[in-house]
Tab-separated table of C-alpha atoms and ligand atoms in Angstrom:
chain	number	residue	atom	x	y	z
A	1	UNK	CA	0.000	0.000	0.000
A	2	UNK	CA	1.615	3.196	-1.117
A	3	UNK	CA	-0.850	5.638	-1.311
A	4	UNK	CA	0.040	8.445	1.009
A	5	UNK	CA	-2.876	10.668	0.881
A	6	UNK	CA	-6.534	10.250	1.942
A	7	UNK	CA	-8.033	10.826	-1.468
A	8	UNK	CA	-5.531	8.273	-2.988
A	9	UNK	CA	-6.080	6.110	-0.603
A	10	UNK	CA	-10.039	6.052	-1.033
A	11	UNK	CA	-9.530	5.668	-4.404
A	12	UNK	CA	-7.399	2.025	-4.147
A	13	UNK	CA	-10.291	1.114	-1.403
A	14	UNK	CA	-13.203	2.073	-3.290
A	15	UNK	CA	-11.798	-1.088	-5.406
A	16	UNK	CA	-11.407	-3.284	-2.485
A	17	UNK	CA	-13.998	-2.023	0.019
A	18	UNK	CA	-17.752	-1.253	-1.171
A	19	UNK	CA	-18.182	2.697	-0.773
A	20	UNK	CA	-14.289	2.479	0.407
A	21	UNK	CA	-15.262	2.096	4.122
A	22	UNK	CA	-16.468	-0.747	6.407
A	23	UNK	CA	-19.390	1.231	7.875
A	24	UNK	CA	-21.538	3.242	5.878
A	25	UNK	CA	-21.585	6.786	7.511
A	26	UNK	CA	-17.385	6.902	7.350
A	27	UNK	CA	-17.936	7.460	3.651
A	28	UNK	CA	-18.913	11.118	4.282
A	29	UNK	CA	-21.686	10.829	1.631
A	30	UNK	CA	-24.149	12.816	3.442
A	31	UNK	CA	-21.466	15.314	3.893
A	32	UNK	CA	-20.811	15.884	0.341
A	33	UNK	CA	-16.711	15.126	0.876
A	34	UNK	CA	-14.127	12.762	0.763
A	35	UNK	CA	-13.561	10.529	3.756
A	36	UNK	CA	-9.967	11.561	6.218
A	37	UNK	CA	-8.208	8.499	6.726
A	38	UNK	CA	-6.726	8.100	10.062
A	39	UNK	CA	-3.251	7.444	10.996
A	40	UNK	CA	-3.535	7.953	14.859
A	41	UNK	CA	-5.439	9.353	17.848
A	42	UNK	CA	-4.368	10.903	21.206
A	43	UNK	CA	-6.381	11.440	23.548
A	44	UNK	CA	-8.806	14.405	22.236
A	45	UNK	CA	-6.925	14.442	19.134
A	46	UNK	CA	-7.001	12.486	16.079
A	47	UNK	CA	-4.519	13.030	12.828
A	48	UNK	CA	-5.365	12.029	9.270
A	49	UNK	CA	-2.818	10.479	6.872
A	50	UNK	CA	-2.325	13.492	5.054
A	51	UNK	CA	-0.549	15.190	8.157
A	52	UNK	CA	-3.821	17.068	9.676
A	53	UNK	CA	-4.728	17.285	12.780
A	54	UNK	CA	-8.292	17.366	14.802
A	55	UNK	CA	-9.878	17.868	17.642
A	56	UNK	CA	-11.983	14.898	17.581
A	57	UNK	CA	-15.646	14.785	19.108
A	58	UNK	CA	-16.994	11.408	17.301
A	59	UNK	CA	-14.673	9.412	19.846
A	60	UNK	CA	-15.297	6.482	17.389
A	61	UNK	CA	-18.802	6.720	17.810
A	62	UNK	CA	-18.778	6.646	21.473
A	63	UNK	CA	-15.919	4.372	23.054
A	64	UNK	CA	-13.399	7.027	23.363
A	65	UNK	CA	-14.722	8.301	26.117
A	66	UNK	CA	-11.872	8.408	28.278
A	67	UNK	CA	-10.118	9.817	25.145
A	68	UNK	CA	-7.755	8.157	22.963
A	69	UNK	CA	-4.603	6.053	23.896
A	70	UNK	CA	-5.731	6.119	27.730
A	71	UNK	CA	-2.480	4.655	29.377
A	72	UNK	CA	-4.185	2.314	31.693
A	73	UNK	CA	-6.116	0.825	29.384
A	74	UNK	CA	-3.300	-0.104	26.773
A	75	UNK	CA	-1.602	-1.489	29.844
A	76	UNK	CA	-4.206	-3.693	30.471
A	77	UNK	CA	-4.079	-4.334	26.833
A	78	UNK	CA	0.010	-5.073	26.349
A	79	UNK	CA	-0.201	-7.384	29.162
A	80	UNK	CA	-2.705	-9.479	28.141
A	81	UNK	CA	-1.207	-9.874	24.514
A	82	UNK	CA	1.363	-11.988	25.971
A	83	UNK	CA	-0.606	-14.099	27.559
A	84	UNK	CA	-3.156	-14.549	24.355
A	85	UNK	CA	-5.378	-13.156	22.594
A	86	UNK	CA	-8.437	-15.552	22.376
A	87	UNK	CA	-8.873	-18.673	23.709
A	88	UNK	CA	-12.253	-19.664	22.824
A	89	UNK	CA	-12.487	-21.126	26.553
A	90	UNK	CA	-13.399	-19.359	29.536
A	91	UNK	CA	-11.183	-16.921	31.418
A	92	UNK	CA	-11.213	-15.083	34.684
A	93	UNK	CA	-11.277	-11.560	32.992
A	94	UNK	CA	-14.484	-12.441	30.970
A	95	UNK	CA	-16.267	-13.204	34.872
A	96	UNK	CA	-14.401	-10.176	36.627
A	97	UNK	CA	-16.113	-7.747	33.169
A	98	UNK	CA	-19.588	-9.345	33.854
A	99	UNK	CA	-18.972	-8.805	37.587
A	100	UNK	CA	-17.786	-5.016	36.867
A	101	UNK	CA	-21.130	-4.713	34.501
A	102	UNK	CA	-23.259	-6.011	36.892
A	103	UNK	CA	-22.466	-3.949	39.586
A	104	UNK	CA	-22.722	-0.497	37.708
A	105	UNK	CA	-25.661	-1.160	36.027
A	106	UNK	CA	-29.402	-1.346	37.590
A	107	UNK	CA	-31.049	-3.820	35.745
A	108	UNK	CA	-28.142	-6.512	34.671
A	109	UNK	CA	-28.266	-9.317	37.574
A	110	UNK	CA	-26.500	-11.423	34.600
A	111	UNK	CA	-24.968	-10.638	31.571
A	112	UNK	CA	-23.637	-12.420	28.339
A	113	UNK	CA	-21.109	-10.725	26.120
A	114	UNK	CA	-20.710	-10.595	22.293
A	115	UNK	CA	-18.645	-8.943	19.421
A	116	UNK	CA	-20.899	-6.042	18.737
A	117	UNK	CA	-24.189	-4.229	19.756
A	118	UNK	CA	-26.151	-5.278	16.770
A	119	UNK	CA	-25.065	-9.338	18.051
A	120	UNK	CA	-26.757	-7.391	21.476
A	121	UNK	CA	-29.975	-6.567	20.708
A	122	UNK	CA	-30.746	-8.990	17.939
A	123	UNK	CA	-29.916	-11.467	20.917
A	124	UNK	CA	-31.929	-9.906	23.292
A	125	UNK	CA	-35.079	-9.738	20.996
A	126	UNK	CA	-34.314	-13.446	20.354
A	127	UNK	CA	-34.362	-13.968	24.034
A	128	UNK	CA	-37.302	-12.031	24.869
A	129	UNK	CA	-39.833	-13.918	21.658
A	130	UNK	CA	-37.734	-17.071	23.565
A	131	UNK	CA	-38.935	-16.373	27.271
A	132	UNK	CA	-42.207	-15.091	26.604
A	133	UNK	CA	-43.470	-17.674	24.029
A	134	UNK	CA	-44.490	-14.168	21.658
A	135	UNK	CA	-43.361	-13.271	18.420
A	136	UNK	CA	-44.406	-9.095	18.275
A	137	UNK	CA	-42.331	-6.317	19.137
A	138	UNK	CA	-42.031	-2.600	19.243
A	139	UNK	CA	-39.411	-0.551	18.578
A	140	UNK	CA	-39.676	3.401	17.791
A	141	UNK	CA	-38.814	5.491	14.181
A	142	UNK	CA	-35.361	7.341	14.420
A	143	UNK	CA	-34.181	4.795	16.832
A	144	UNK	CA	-31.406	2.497	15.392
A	145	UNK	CA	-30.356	-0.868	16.958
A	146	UNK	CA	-27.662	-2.220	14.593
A	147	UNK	CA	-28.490	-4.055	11.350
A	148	UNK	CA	-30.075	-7.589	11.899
A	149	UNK	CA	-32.990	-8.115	9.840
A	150	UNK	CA	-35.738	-7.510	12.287
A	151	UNK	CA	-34.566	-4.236	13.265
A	152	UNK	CA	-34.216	-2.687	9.705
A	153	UNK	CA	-37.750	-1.969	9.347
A	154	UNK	CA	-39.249	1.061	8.433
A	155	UNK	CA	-42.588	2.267	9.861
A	156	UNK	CA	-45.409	0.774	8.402
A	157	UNK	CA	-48.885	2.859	7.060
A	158	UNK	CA	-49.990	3.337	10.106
A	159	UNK	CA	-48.681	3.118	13.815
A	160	UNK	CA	-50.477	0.348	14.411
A	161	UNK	CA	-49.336	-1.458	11.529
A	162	UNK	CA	-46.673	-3.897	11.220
A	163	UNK	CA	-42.846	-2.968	9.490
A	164	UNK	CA	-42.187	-3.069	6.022
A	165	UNK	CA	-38.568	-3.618	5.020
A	166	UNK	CA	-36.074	-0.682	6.099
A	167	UNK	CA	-33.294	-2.128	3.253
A	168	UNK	CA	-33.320	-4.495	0.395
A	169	UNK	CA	-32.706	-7.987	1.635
A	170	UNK	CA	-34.520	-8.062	4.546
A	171	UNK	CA	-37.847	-10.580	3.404
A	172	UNK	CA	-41.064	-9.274	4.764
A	173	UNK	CA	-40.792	-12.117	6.511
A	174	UNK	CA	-38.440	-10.677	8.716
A	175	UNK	CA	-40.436	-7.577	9.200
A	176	UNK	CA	-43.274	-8.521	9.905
A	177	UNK	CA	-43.568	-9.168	13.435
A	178	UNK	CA	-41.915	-5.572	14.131
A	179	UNK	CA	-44.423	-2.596	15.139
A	180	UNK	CA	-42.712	0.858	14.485
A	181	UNK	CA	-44.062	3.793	16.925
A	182	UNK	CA	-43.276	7.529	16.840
A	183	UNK	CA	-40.520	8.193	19.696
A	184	UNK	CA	-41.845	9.627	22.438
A	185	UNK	CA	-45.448	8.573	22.096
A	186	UNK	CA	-46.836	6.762	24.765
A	187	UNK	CA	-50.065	6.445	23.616
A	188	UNK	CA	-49.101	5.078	20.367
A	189	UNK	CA	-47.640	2.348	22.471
A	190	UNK	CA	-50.618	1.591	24.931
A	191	UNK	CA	-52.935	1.220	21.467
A	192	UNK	CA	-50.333	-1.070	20.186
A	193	UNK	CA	-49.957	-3.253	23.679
A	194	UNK	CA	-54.079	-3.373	23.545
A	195	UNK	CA	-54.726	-3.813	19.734
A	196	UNK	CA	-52.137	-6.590	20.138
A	197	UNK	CA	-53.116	-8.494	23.241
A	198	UNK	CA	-50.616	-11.257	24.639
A	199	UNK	CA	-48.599	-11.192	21.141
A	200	UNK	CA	-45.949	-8.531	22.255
A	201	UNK	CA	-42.576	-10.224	23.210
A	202	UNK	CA	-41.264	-6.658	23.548
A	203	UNK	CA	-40.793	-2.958	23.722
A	204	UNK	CA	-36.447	-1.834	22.594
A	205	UNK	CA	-36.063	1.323	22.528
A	206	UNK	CA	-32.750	4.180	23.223
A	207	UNK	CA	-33.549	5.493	26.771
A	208	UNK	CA	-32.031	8.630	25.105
A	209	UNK	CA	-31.840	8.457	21.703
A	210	UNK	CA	-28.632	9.159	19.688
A	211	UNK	CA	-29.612	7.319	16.273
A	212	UNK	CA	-31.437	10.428	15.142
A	213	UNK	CA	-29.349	13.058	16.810
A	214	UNK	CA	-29.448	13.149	20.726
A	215	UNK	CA	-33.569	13.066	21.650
A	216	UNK	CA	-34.026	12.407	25.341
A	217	UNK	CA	-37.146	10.865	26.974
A	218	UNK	CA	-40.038	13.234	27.172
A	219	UNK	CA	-40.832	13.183	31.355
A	220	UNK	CA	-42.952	10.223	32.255
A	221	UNK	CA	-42.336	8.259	28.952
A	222	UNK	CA	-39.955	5.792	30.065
A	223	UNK	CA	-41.641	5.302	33.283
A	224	UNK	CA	-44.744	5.119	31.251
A	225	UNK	CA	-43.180	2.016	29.279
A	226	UNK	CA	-41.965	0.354	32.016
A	227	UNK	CA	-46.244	0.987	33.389
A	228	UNK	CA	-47.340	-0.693	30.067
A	229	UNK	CA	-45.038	-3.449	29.784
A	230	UNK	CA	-45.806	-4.724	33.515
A	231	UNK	CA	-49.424	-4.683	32.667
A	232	UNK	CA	-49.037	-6.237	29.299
A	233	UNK	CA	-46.227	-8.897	30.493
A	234	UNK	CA	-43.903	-7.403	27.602
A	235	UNK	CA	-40.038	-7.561	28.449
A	236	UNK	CA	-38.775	-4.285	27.982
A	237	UNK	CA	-35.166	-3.398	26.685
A	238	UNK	CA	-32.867	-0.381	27.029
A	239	UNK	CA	-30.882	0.012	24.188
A	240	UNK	CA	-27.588	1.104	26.237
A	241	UNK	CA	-25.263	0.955	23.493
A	242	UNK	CA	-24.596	4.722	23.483
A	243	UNK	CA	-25.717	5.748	26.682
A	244	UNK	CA	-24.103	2.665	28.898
A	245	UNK	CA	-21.344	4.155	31.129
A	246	UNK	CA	-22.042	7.219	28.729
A	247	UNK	CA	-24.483	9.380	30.943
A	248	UNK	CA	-23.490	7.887	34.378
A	249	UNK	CA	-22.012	5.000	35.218
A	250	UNK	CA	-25.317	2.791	35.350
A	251	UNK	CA	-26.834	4.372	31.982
A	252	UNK	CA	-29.836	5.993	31.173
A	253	UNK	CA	-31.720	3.685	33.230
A	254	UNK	CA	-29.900	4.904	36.481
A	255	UNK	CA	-30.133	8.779	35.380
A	256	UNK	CA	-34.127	8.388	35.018
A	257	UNK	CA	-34.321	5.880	37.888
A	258	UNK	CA	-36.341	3.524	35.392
A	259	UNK	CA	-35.354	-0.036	35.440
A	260	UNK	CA	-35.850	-2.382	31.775
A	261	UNK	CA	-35.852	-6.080	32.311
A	262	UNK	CA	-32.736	-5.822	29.615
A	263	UNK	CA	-29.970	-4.209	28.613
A	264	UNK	CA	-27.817	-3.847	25.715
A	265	UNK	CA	-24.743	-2.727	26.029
A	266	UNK	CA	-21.341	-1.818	23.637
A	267	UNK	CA	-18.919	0.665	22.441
A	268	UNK	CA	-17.330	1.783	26.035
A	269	UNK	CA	-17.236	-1.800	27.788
A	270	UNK	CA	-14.649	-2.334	25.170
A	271	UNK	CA	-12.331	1.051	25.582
A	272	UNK	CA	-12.661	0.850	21.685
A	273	UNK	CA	-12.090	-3.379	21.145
A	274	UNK	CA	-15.439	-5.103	19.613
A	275	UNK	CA	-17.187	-5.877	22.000
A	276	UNK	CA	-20.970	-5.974	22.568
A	277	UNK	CA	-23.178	-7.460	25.446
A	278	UNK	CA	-26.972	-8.092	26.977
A	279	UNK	CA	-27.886	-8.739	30.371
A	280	UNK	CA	-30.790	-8.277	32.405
A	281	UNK	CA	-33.034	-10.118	35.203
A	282	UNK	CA	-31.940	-13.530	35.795
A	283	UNK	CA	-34.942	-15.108	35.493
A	284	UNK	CA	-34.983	-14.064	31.683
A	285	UNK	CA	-30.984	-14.474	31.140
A	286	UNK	CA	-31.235	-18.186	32.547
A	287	UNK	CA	-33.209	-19.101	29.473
A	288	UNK	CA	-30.666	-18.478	27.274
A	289	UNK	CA	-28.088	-21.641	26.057
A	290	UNK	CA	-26.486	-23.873	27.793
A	291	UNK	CA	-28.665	-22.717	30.766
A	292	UNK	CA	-31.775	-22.721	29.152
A	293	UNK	CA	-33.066	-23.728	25.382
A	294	UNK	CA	-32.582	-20.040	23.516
A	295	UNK	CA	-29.731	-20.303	21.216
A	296	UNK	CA	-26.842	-17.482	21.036
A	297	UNK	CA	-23.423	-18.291	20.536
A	298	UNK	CA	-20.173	-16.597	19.594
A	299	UNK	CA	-16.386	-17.186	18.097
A	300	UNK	CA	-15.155	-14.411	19.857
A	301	UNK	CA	-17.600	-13.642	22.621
A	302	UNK	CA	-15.863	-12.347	25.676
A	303	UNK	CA	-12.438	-11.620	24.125
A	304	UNK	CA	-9.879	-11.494	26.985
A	305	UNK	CA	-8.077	-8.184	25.412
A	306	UNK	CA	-11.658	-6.788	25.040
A	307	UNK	CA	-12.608	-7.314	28.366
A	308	UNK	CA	-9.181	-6.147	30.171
A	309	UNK	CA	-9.803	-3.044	28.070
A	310	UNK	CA	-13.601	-2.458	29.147
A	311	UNK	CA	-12.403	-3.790	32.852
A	312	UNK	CA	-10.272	-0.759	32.934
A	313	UNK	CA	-12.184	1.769	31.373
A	314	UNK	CA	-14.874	1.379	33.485
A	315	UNK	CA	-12.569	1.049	36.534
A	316	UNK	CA	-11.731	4.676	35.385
A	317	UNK	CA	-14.953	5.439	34.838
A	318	UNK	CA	-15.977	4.421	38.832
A	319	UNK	CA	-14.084	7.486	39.939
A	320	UNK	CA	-15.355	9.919	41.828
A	321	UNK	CA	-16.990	13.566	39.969
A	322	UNK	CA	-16.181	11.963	36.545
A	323	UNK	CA	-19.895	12.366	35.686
A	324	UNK	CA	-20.001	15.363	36.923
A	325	UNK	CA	-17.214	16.675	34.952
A	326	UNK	CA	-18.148	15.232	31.763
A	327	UNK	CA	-21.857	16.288	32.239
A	328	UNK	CA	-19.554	20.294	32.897
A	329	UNK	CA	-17.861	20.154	29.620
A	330	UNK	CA	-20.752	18.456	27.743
A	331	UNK	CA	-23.345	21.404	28.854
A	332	UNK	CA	-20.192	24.328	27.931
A	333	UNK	CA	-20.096	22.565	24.618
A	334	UNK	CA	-23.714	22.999	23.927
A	335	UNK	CA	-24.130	25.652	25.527
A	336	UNK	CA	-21.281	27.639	23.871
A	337	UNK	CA	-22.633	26.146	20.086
A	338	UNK	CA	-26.164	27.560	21.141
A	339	UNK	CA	-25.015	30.796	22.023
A	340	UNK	CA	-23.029	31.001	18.809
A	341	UNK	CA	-25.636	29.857	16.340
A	342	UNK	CA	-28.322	32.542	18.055
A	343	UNK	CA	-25.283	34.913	17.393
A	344	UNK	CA	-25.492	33.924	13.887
A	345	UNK	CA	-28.921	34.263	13.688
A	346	UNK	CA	-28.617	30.837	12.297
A	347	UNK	CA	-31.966	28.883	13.694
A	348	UNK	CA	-30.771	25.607	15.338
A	349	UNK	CA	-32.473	23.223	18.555
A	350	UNK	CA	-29.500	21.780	20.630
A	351	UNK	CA	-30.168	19.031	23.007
A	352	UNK	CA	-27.973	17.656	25.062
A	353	UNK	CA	-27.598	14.866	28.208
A	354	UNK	CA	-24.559	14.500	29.596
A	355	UNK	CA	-21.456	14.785	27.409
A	356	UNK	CA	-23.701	13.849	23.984
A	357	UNK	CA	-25.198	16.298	22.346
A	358	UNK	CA	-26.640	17.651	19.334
A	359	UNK	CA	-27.209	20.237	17.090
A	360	UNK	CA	-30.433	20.824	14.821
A	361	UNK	CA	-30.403	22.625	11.951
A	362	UNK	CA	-34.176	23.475	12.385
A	363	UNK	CA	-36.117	25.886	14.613
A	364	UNK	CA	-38.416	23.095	15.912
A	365	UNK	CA	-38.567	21.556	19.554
A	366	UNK	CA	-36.664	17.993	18.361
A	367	UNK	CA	-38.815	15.374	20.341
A	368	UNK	CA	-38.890	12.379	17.696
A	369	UNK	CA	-38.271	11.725	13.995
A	370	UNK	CA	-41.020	13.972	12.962
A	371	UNK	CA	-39.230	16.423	13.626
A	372	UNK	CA	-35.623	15.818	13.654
A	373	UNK	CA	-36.129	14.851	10.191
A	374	UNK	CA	-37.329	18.381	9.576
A	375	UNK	CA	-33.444	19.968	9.849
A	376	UNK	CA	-31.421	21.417	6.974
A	377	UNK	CA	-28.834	18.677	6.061
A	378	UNK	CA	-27.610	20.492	3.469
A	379	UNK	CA	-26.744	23.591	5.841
A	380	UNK	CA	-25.038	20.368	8.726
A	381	UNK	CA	-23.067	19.544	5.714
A	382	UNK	CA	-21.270	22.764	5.088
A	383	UNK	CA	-21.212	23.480	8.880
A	384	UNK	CA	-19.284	20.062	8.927
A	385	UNK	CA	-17.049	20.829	6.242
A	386	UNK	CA	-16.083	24.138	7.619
A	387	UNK	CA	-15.290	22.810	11.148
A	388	UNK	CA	-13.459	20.002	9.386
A	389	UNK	CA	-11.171	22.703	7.669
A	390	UNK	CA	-10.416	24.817	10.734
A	391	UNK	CA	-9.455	21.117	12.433
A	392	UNK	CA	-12.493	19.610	13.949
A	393	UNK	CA	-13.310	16.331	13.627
A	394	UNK	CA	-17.785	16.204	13.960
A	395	UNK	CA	-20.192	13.611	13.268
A	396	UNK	CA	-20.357	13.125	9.400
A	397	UNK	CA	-24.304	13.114	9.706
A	398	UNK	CA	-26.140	15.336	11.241
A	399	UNK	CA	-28.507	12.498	12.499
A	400	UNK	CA	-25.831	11.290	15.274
A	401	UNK	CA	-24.158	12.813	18.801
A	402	UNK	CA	-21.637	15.028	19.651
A	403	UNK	CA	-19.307	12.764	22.586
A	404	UNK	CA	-17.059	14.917	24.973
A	405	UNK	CA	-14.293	13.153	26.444
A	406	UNK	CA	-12.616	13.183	29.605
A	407	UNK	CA	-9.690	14.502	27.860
A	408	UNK	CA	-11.209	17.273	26.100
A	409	UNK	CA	-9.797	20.616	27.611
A	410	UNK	CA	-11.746	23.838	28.825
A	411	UNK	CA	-9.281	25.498	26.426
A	412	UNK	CA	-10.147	22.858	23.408
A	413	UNK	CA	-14.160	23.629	24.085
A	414	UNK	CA	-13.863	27.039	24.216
A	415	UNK	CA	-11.655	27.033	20.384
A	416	UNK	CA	-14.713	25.185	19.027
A	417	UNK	CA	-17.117	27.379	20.045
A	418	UNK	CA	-15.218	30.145	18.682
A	419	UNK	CA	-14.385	27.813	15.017
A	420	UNK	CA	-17.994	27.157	15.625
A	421	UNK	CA	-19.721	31.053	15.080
A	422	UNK	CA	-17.102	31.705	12.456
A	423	UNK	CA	-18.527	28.544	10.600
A	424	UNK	CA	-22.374	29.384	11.156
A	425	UNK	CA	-22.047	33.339	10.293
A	426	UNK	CA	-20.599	32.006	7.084
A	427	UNK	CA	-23.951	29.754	6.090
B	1	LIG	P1	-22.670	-2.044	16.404
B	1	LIG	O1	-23.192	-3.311	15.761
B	1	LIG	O2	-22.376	-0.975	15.365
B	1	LIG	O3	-21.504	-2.274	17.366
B	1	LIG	O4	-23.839	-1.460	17.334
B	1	LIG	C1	-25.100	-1.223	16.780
B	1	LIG	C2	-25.831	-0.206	17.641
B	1	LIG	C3	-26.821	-0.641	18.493
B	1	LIG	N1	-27.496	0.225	19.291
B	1	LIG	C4	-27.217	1.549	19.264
B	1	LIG	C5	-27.995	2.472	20.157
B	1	LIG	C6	-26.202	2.050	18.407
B	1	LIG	O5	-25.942	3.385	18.387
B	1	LIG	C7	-25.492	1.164	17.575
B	1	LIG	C8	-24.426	1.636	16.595
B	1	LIG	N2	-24.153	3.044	16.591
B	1	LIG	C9	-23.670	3.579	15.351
B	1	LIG	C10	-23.518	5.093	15.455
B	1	LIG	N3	-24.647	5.768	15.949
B	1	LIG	C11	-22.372	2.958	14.942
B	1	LIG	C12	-21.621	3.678	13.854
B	1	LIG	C13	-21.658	2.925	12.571
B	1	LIG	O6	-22.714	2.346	12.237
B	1	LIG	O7	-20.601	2.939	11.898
């Protein structure tokens, strides 16, 4: 490989690599520019092939939350090379990661880890259709739960009708037992629950959503699910991926002081290794294989240098004020973009919980698809492209979350605010 520069080097890989990238959204399609390719990160910096540097606040999509290159962490890491790298056997570190997990987080009495958070919640539905003998569920537009078949469905007619097919190749089949319901809505919800009586397996949903830009939980809503699923005797299923360990160290579900029966969890209980994992009550866990008859397996499932990586991070993470802090520099972020983009006179709706955060380019309340889908992509893209140029490193969509790190500076904040109302005077 001798290409030096990024636009060389997406060239050889759009011949090797569909789109040139191994996730969709790194292509920068929706930001109407070639893709950086990365040659390192440091803590809240990341530098592209081509010499540039960034101030990064994707933190590769939400791991990096103790920034990049955390010393303890590749400590953990280096040591356990030596002694291997996978086994496909049990070790201790896989039972001291669930142990760590189950401690921090509400609902998890037990917990079984995978490679990624789609092999998490596509699990989890499996176990829930397996434990309650009920093939239904609900999960809610803008919401995105990795890319098994069942959960790329797009909202049918009507909210009471079932999915249709969110992507070619996924069979109707496959969609059919999914009910799609605005975010949000808990009425939409109880009409579902009632109009589909003792068929609902369950309700997944992201306790704060960051799949359509950062939408939090209206008040009452997730209390309100919880309400419904008891009465209905529907599992219900925090999609943690994002917001595990994210927004404290117990998740969403600790924040609102609402409790799911599951939990899927990924990205920072690997400190950026693949790693993915579900857990829950122990009553529902202990039906899942060899335990009990529902099927889930996995290759790599509980990597040891995964789990001495998430082991540590969250060990860091268990520190005192480090919610606090990052909660600090996530509301001077927002804060600081708000203020600039009213300075602007450029209309925008930020939300924000914790250290994610978002930006709409639209003057509406953002409370659900509806009307996240109402902002000006067109006018994200150029504000991304001009941050990119003055050496910040953003969400390539405008449908995704701004992550502050612990290692972001005060100083580093305050330069991106300022980038920032340079940017949105220009639009
Ligand atoms: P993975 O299979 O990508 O590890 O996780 C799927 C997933 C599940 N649940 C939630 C709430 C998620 O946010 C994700 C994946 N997140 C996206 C970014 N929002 C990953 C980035 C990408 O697709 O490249």
């Amino acid at each position: 490989m001798t290409n030096t520069t990024s636009h060389d080097t997406f060239q050889a890989a759009c011949n090797l690599i569909p789109g040139g990238v191994n996730s969709p959204v790194r292509a920068y399609k929706s930001v109407g520019t070639e893709p950086r390719f990365v040659a390192r990160a440091k803590g809240s910096r990341i530098w592209d092939i081509d010499g540039r540097e960034y101030v990064d606040f994707v933190g590769s999509w939400g791991p990096m939350i103790l920034g990049y290159g955390y010393e303890p962490v590749l400590d953990a890491v280096r040591e356990q090379l030596e002694l291997g790298t996978s086994f496909g056997a049990p070790t201790c570190v896989e039972v001291e990661a669930a142990e760590a997990v189950v401690n921090a987080v509400p609902s998890v009495e037990m917990v079984r880890f995978v490679s990624s958070g789609t092999e998490a919640t596509m699990s989890a539905i499996r176990l829930a259709r397996g434990y309650t003998g009920r093939e239904k569920f609900i999960k809610f537009d803008g919401n995105y739960h990795g890319h098994s078949d069942s959960l790329l469905v797009a909202a049918g007619s009507g909210v009471l009708t079932l999915g249709i097919p969110g992507t070619p190749g996924v069979t109707q089949g496959a969609a059919k037992d999914t009910i799609v319901l605005p975010y949000n809505d808990l009425d939409s919800v109880r009409e579902a629950l009632e109009a589909n009586p003792e068929q609902v397996a369950a309700v997944i949903l992201e306790p704060i959503a960051g799949n359509m830009g950062v939408v939090p939980p209206k008040p009452g809503f997730l209390q309100g699910l919880r309400d419904l699923c008891d009465a209905h005797g529907t599992v219900l299923i925090f999609d943690e991926v994002i917001t595990g360990f994210r927004v404290a160290l117990g998740g969403a579900q600790e924040l609102y002081g609402v409790t799911p029966d599951l939990t899927t969890l990924g990205k920072i209980i690997g400190g950026g290794f693949p790693v993915g994992a579900f857990g829950g009550k122990a009553e529902i866990m202990r039906h899942l294989a060899p335990e009990g008859p529902v099927y889930q397996a996995g290759t790599l499932s509980g990597n040891p240098v995964a789990m001495v990586a998430g082991i540590t991070t969250i060990a860091a993470l268990s520190q005192p004020g480090v919610y606090e802090e990052l909660d600090r520099k996530g509301k001077k972020l927002a804060d600081g973009l708000c203020r600039a983009a009213g300075s602007a006179a450029v209309h925008t709706h930020c939300n924000r919980v914790g250290s994610m955060s978002t930006m709409f380019f639209t003057h509406l309340e953002v409370s659900n698809w509806a009307s996240a889908s109402t902002a000006d992509t067109d006018r994200y893209a150029r504000f991304f492209r001009g941050m990119l140029d003055r050496g910040y490193w953003l969400a390539p969509s405008q449908f995704e979350a701004c992550f502050v790190s612990l290692a972001h500076t005060d100083e580093e904040i305050e330069a991106f605010v300022d980038a920032a109302g340079e940017v949105l005077a220009s639009l």
